[in-house]
Tab-separated table of C-alpha atoms in Angstrom:
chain	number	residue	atom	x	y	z
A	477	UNK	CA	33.066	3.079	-13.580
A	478	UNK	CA	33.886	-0.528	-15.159
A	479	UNK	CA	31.096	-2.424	-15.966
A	480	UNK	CA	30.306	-6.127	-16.204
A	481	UNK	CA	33.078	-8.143	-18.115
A	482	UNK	CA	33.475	-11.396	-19.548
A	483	UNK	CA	36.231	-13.503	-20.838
A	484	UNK	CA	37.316	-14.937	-22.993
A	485	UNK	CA	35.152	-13.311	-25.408
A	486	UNK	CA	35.448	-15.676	-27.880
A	487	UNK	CA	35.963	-19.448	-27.113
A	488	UNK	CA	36.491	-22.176	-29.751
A	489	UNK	CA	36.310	-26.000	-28.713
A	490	UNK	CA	35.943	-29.440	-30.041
A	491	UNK	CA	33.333	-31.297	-29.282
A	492	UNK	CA	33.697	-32.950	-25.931
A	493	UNK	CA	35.607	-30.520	-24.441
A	494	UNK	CA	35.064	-28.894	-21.384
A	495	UNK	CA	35.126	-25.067	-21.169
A	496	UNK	CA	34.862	-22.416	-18.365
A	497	UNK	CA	33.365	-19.176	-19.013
A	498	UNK	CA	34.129	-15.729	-16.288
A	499	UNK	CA	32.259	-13.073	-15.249
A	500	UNK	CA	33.064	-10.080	-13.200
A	501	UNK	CA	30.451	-8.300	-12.158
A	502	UNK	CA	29.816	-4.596	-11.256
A	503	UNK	CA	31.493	-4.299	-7.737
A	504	UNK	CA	29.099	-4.704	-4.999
A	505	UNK	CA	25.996	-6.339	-7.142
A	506	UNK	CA	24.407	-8.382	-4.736
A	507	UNK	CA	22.720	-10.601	-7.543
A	508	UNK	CA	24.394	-12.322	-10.978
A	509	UNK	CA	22.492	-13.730	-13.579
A	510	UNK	CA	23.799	-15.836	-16.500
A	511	UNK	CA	21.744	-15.961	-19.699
A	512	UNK	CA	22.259	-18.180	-23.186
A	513	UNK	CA	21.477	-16.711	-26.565
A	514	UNK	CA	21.540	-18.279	-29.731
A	515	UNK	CA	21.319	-16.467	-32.967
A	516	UNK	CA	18.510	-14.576	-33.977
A	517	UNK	CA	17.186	-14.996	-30.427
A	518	UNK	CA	16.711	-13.432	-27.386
A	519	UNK	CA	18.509	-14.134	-24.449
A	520	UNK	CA	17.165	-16.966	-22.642
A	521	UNK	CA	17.710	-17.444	-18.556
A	522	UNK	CA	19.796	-20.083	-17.324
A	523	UNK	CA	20.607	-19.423	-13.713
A	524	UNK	CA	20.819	-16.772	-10.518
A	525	UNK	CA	22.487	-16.130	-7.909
A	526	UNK	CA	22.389	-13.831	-4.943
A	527	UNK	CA	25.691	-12.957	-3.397
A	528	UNK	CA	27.067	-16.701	-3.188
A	529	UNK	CA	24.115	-18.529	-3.355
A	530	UNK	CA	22.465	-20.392	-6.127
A	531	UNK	CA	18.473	-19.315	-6.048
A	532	UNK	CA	17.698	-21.032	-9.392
A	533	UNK	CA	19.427	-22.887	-12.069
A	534	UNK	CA	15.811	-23.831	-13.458
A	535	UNK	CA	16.968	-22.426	-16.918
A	536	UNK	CA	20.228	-25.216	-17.322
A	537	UNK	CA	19.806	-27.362	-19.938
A	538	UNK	CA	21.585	-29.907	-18.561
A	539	UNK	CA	23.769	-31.519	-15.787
A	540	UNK	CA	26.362	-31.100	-18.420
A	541	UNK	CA	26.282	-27.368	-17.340
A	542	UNK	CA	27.350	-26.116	-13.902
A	543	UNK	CA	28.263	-22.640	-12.197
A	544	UNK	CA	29.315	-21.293	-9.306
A	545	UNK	CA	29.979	-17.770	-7.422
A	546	UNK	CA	32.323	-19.168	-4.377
A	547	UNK	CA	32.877	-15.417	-2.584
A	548	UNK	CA	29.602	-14.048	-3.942
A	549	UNK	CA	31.489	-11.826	-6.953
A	550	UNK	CA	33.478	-13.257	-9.408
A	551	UNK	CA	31.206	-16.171	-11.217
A	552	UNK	CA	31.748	-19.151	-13.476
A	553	UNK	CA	30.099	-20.969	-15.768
A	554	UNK	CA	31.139	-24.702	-16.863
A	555	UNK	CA	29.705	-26.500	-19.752
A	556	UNK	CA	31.551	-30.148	-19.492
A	557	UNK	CA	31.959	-32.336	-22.984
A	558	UNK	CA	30.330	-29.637	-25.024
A	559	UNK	CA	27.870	-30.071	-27.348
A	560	UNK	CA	27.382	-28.516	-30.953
A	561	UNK	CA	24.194	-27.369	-29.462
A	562	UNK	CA	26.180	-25.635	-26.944
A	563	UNK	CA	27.046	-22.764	-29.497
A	564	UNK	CA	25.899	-19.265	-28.447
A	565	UNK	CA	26.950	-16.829	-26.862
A	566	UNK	CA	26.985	-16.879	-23.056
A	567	UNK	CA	25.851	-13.105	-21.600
A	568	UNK	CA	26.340	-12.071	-17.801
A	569	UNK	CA	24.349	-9.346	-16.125
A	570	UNK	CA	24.808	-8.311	-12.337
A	571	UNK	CA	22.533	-6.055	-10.373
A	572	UNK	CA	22.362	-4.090	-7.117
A	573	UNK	CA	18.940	-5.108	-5.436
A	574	UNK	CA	17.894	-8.868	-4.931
A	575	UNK	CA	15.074	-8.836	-7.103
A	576	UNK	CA	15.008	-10.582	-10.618
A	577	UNK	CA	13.704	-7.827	-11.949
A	578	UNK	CA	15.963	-4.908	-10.947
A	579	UNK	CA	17.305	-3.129	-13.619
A	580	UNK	CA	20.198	-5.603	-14.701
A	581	UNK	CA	23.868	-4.615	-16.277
A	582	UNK	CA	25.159	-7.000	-18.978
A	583	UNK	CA	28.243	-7.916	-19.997
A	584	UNK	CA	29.389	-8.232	-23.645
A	585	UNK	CA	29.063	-12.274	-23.507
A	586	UNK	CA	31.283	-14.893	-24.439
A	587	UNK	CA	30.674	-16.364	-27.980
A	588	UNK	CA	31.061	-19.918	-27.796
A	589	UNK	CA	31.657	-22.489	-31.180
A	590	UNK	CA	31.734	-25.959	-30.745
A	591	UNK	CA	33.205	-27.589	-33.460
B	18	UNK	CA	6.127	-13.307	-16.909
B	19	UNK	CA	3.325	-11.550	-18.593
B	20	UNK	CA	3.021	-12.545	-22.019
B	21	UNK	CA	4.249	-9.482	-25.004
B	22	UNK	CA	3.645	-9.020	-28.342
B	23	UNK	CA	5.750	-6.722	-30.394
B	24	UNK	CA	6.318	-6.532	-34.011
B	25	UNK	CA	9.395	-8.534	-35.559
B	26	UNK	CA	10.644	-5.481	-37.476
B	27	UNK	CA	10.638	-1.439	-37.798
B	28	UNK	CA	11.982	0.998	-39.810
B	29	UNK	CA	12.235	4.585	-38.607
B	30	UNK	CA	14.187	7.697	-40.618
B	31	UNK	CA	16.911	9.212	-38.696
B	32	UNK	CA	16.196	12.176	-36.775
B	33	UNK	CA	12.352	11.179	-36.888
B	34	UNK	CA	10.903	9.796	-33.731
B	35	UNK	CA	10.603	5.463	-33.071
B	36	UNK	CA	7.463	4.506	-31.746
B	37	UNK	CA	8.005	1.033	-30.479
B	38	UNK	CA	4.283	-0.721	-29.507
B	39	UNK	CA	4.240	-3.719	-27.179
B	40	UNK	CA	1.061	-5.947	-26.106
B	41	UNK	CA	0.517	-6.634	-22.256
B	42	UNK	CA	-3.252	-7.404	-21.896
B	43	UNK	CA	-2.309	-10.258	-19.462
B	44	UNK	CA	-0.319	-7.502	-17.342
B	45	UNK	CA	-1.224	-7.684	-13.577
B	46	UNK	CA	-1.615	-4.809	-11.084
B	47	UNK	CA	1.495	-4.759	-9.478
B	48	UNK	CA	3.771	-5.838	-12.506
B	49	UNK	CA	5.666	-3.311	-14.455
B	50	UNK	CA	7.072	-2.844	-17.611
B	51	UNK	CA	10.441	-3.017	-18.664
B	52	UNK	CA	12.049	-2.024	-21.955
B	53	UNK	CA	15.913	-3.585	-22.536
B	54	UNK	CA	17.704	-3.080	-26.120
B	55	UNK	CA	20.491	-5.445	-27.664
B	56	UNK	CA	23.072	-3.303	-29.977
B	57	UNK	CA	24.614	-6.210	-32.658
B	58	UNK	CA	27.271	-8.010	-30.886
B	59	UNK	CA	26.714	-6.350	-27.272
B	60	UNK	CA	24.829	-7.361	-24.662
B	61	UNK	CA	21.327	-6.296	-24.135
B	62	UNK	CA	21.352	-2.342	-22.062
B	63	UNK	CA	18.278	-1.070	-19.359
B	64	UNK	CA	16.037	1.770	-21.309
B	65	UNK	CA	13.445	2.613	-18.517
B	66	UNK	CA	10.603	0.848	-16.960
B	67	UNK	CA	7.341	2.165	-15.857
B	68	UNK	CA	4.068	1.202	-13.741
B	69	UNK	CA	1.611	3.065	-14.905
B	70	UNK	CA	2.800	6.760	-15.227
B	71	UNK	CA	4.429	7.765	-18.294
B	72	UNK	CA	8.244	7.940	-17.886
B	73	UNK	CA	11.024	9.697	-19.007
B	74	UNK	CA	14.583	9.407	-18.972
B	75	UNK	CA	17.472	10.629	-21.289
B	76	UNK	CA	17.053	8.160	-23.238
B	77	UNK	CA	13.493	7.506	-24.048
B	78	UNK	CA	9.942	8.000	-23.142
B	79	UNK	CA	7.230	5.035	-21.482
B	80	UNK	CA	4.014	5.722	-22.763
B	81	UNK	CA	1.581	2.915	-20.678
B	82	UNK	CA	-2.151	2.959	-21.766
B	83	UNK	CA	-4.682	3.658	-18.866
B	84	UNK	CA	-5.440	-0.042	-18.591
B	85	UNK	CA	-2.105	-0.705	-18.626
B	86	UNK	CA	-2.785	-3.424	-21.762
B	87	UNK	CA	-0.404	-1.653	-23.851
B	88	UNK	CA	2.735	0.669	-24.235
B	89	UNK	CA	5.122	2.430	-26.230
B	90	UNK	CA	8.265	3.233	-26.169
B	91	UNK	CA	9.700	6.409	-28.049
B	92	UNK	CA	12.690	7.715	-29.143
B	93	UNK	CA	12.329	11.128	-29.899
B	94	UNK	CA	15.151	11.897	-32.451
B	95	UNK	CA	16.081	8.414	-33.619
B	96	UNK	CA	19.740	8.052	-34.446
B	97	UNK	CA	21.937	5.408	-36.351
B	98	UNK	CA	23.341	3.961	-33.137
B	99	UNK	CA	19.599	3.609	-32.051
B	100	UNK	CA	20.032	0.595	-34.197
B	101	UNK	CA	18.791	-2.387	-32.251
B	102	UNK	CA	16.370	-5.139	-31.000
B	103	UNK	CA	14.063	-3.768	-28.573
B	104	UNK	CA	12.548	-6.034	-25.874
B	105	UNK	CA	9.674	-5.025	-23.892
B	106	UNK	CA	9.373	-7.276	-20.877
B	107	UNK	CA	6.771	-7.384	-17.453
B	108	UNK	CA	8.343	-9.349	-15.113
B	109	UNK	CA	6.411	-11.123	-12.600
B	110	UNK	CA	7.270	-9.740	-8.907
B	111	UNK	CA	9.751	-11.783	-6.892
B	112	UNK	CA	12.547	-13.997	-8.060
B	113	UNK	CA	11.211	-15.144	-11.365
B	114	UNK	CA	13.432	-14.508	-14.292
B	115	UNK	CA	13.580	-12.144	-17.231
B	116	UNK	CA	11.686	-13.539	-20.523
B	117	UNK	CA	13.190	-11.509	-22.800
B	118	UNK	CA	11.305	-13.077	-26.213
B	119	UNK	CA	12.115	-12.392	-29.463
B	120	UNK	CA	11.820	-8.284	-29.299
B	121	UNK	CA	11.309	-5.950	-32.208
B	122	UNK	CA	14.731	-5.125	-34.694
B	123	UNK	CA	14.343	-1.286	-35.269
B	124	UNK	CA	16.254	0.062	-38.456
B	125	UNK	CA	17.179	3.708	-38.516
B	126	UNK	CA	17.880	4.596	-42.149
B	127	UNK	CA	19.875	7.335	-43.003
């Protein structure tokens, strides 16, 4: 069956810009998770939802970085005037149960460059 | 999350089997342990997970010490695709995130 999947998968913008990142998740996943990984690091936990509900957006950096999952499936992610610290690439991961740490399914991220 | 300790780096001969240690002592009763792994330029995939039985699936075995400070995660006939960073995580129970950390970057070698 189709699995998580992002787009764009790569994403190129100029410092300042704003950009908006998808993710579709596995049909029926009750929760969505949204992770940041720069290179030569793991991925590190930004936010969570469960169906269309925020639970925790502990791991934003910054107000400069918003999402949202309006219908509980499809999900965004928004990073407004980007930063050159903003570069990494952006993974997705949906599962079926509510808890965090349910096996998760990834997607193949977005990799983000801010010029 | 329970703190981990793996090794940066391993190197493992193709066909042979990877032994992949991780370090859990902080590990409480009810937490288990999960093992992920990150193929270059793909997002990180679910290998098993385990409380305090040994596991297998098809693709690997959970070996978990008796006090449950340690595992290891083996792949019996290591191939090139087996390529990879290894993470070896123990969530905490309820709605706390992953910690994923740094992991281990196994080399199979032809």
């Amino acid at each position: 069956g189709a699995g998580v999947s992002q787009s764009p998968r790569y994403k190129v913008a100029k410092r300042g810009q704003d950009v908006a990142l998808r993710c579709d998740p596995i049909s029926g996943h009750v929760s969505l998770f949204w992770y940041q990984q720069a290179l030569g690091q793991g991925p590190e936990f930004l936010t969570y939802f469960q169906n269309e509900a925020q639970l925790d957006k502990s791991g934003l950096p910054s107000d400069r970085f918003f999402a949202e999952r309006p219908e509980g499936s499809v999900s965004t992610l928004k990073i407004q005037r980007t930063q050159q610290e903003d570069s990494a690439v952006y993974l997705c991961a949906s599962s079926p149960g509510r808890a965090t740490y349910n096996e998760q399914f990834f997607g193949p991220g977005t990799r983000l460059t801010v010029l | 999350d329970a703190k981990t300790t793996q090794p940066t780096s391993m190197d493992c001969a193709e066909g042979r089997a990877a032994n992949l240690p991780c370090n859990h002592s902080t590990i409480s009763g009810n937490e288990y342990v999960y093992w992920y792994r990150q193929i270059h330029s793909q997002g990180p995939q679910y290998i098993i997970h385990g409380l305090k039985n040994n596991e297998t699936n098809e693709m690997a075995s959970l070996i978990i010490t008796e006090d449950r400070k340690s595992s290891t995660l083996i792949l019996p006939h290591a191939t090139l695709r087996d390529t990879a960073v290894y993470y070896c995580i123990v969530p905490i129970s309820g709605n706390t995130p992953l910690v994923f950390g740094k992991g281990t970057r196994l080399s199979v070698i032809a």
